[in-house]
Amino acid sequence: MAGDMPWPEVPIGNKNHANAAVVIIGAGISGMCTAIDLIKQNNCKNFIILEKSSGVGGTWHDNKYPGACCDVWSQLYSYSFAQNSDWTREYPGQEEILSYLMGVAQEYKLYQHIRFNTTVENATWDDQAKKWRIHVSTASGSKDAEFNPEYDINADFLVSAVGQLNVPKWPQISGLKDFQGKLIHSARWDWSYDLKDKKIAIIGNGATAVQIIPEIAKVASKVGIYQRTPNWLTPRLDAPISSFTRNLFRYIPPLMWRKRALQMDFREAFYSILLDSKSIGADEIRRLHKEMLDASFPHDDEMKKKLSPNYNPGCKRIIISDDYYPTLALPHVSLITEKISTITGTGIATEGGEANDYDLIVLATGFETLDFMHPISMRGHNDTALSQVWSHGAKALYGVTVSQMPNFAMLYGPNTNLGHNSIILMIEAQSRYINALIAPVLQARRQGQALAIRPKSSRMDEYNTTLQSELSASAFADPNCNSWYKTTEGLITNNWSKNVVDYQNMIAEVHWSDYEIEGDGKEVLGTKERTSIGRVREETLVASNGVWGAIGVGWRWEVFIWFEA
């Protein structure tokens, strides 16, 4: 019986509908991971997950455009504690990933904690009560809105799991609202619209566009791709995973673990490309890119020029695809590199005077990535606005906690994105760290006391100064390209500066000297200097001069050999 369990082991019920030990914003990979660790690490079930969408999955619930898939191997793009032997392809599609996440949510009984169709409007810290007041609204027209269209929730700890890729970015192009045809953002795909025999324009040529274009070109009568900057492209080498291999993984799990470890080793070695634009790895990217261009456009030097970047590999996201260039070579597909001057009622006009009519314009223009809590308004210690702390760009201590924001933590926050490996490896480490921060707050509350933990401003600034110095020497800082990794001033706010193992080791323990500790519950920590967390070690022990391993791909065995300089 729930009534027989002590707080915070008791799930939220009717009587405490608006009070929780922990509130998590977002039911995607990060939010689910944090909730699972709350249960496993802190024996806490007194939490609420607030989800704006109608289901779990985060980006994999929202991004369901044609061809949507992951660019990390399926075995590596899964939780370490919920590895999946049933992946059907080396690179999983959106629907398969979403099904996997729904299964994990069911296995850990997370649905009882989630409030769907609920949007966080703002969050305000109460210095006296040492609690967050989170103001939420429910979806207009929903049954939840009939009960209460908006209300407040009080929480001892607030976790943001909204990530970096959740709010669609709409381009500022003249005439966009004047278009009389169909307009679709890739992150809000309308599957009721029939693409067959339509004239379709794609604005953007990043990872999303590269996945969409080959699919729509199969049915469209005309496809126009509006490219601003070319990308480095390498082969995907996707393949089905046979039922034989899946059964081996199911009944002999060490084989699955070994495959995952080898994949992590390979991906970690890939970091050398981002660190050194003159490395063997970076040259290999250039070679593969050229080979793919030569194969698809053997006699078209103009096309090769249009698709050849003038910046170093890694400055922008490296795209993996087997079918993008062959699709561009089709007679009904056009690549337009002239800048768009305006969108008319019937199509798109460029500055060079070219005009084309379309039935559908697809906006593959990405997300609002630089304002990590957009559009949620937050006010913390001494009524300090988060926008004030981030007036010169988003930053956080270890990408997790923010000065002036007590009892608040983020997953996939500033400078924790990767250009080389699975983000889930970062998320799991962050979740463990955040749960170590939550533990003393819960302990103080059990004793009828309050505890507030916030990073010291000086420590956060020191950490970020070092971080930006490291990033300034990476491919991300190449002045020849702009990317969603950095601001218009060149500040890199999104990416981590080293490899995954470095990050996991960095936050494998909480150093309490990094934080201001306040409240009558301070004695919970006493003179404690650190809390050891450890990390999930998944890489294999390899020689420092390289990585090599055999990775099963269906019935084939691909041998990857990677040498670092």
Steps between C-alpha positions, in 0.01 A plus 500: 500500500628845410386633837738259678808628317713787632560818300639522234424139408134594460393592145307822445128458569188717487562672832854609412429558130683835511796399720797280415849425621629526144354638179655392170425700185489266200424130447768433241820300539642740763186535710434127501859426600483747790172354620634144487808604700275678751328169561814285497752736659286703743202268554286801411163469331372840609564668167313638201610500137345787305475429128372749243430231240248217512754220550847407621806509277590868475663569166407149381135571569502840329731437203311250286580630153560260206831320539551605863772287657797518732857561385642293787500119494191353666699290747670816624189718486331336798526510877783293650249358750240418231700364208284368221573175317212553257619794289420414139751733334848632571361854491153508659206685353283744696213258553727224630676739740167633626372145554816422699454808721132422558603151611754641747238739640264207553768278654586762763134603556563862404160572347338549841738791559454679165258784431464522125382806301638716782721799424732672748448874462736624773682396815579718802724415796380593849807587709309476828320171441791367291267358242421550133157616392442366149211656309350266240220511245306212350420463131202706390203279421637202694311335784783604736425863413141446609624419849755781514642689200798617708638445849816508715711209624739535794819293492819460703707436187444588135661314210496619139505217249379708206827454312639703212276381215140561599378843381477528117686792344299682235716685246474875465426509128297772334157383389496175697145565623383590150552152356163357395612137479581260783772599750650233729782522753696175513450479878121527462435268205144468369458141388145566377645697207550287186843555341429304182567697180548824694756771424699526823764745622735427791661795675809369677749221434607382843460154655119518501473614138742232388270237652180652359608568142564142378159396636290778348689479169355150457148639462528872414483629143756774574739568790693823553767507774605843624851472640684771687821315595618154390576228756761231536338169412613145574337157435241371747549131412166413653382139490235276654588292806401141433271301729795264558714785634212634711453157655871479576480833681183396686638170630869591525494863626883529531514501118268802497704673770820436305353646184389812692848538655670476161261758358575735787874453447465587134286805568734627770793475259296708255550796735849553355333651191343774710819565692742514208393601149830362367459157657486178300134475597417844359678411176299178486176702516623714211588189298166329560312818413688534171444135411125539550492812284700332226269198506178704469623783277790358295476765227339792685772724642250778575296271724813381678596861567156581642522203737859551619542681836768766546530431875657220700314176575317525833430874500144411403336166562650230275215341304479126438292377206508238228225644282519881514744558214338237274169678561650837399602341170138417409353705210203637699719616794676839495756655733464879527783688670392858427373685805122515535370854447134438580230241526207583276142384512587212269866418565855625556704771325878535533723808483625384159149531359410131489139429605335163552146404593433236765208321661691443824789674674680295766694698758792282612643796689577344836428616853545787741821357644668795669236583763493172689184565703306678223224605543482429876564805720704428815584710805734367767689618811432865588245505216783478244374425149667215314509730197721733705743221590510404133511851358828421319409144404384186679747339738490260793732320739579168330208577270267407787451771765467878468602773745210682669273202426482294822387137497490505121683284251497433127563205274640556150567856610759752382818348357396137535412421138727262310624490145638148518313265734163404651345775711341235724846430644511863617140501622548198726801664666307823550202317647719328759665832591163677532363225720803540727407869533138411572585247774593748779202721413271202554682403819457850642131495412458164678629671812255788462774735381585679175817505295599716203793412273626730226835518320736779591511764227879511518526124451258500208690784332835330560373175349358672193813708439705180481234332288486780243879504480495130410220547249680787328756252370239256366333466160183649654675839510588506128417858389409377151166358613201582712312227683238447766789423734588867551361851530537772238788634712679166466442375857462121491210433736395151395794263466725324748874547450628148559386140470226318691729319744659831599156642577389192692814512713456873565156454654565163664485677835341813644748747648292688755753785502359588155171598663340750735311301764221678687209415730441338838569163340868578442610248762383222265824563311700614803869514413466258212737596218375276223250235404632221280267391221717298267411440139378226273810373323412371156813552293753222455863521602686594182846614405546877493608495134176373356179306507396206291214260529258283311142617515220275383274644233231246425673208329806708420789597724633850445853554626569854611858610542575841640842642574550818695787728413 
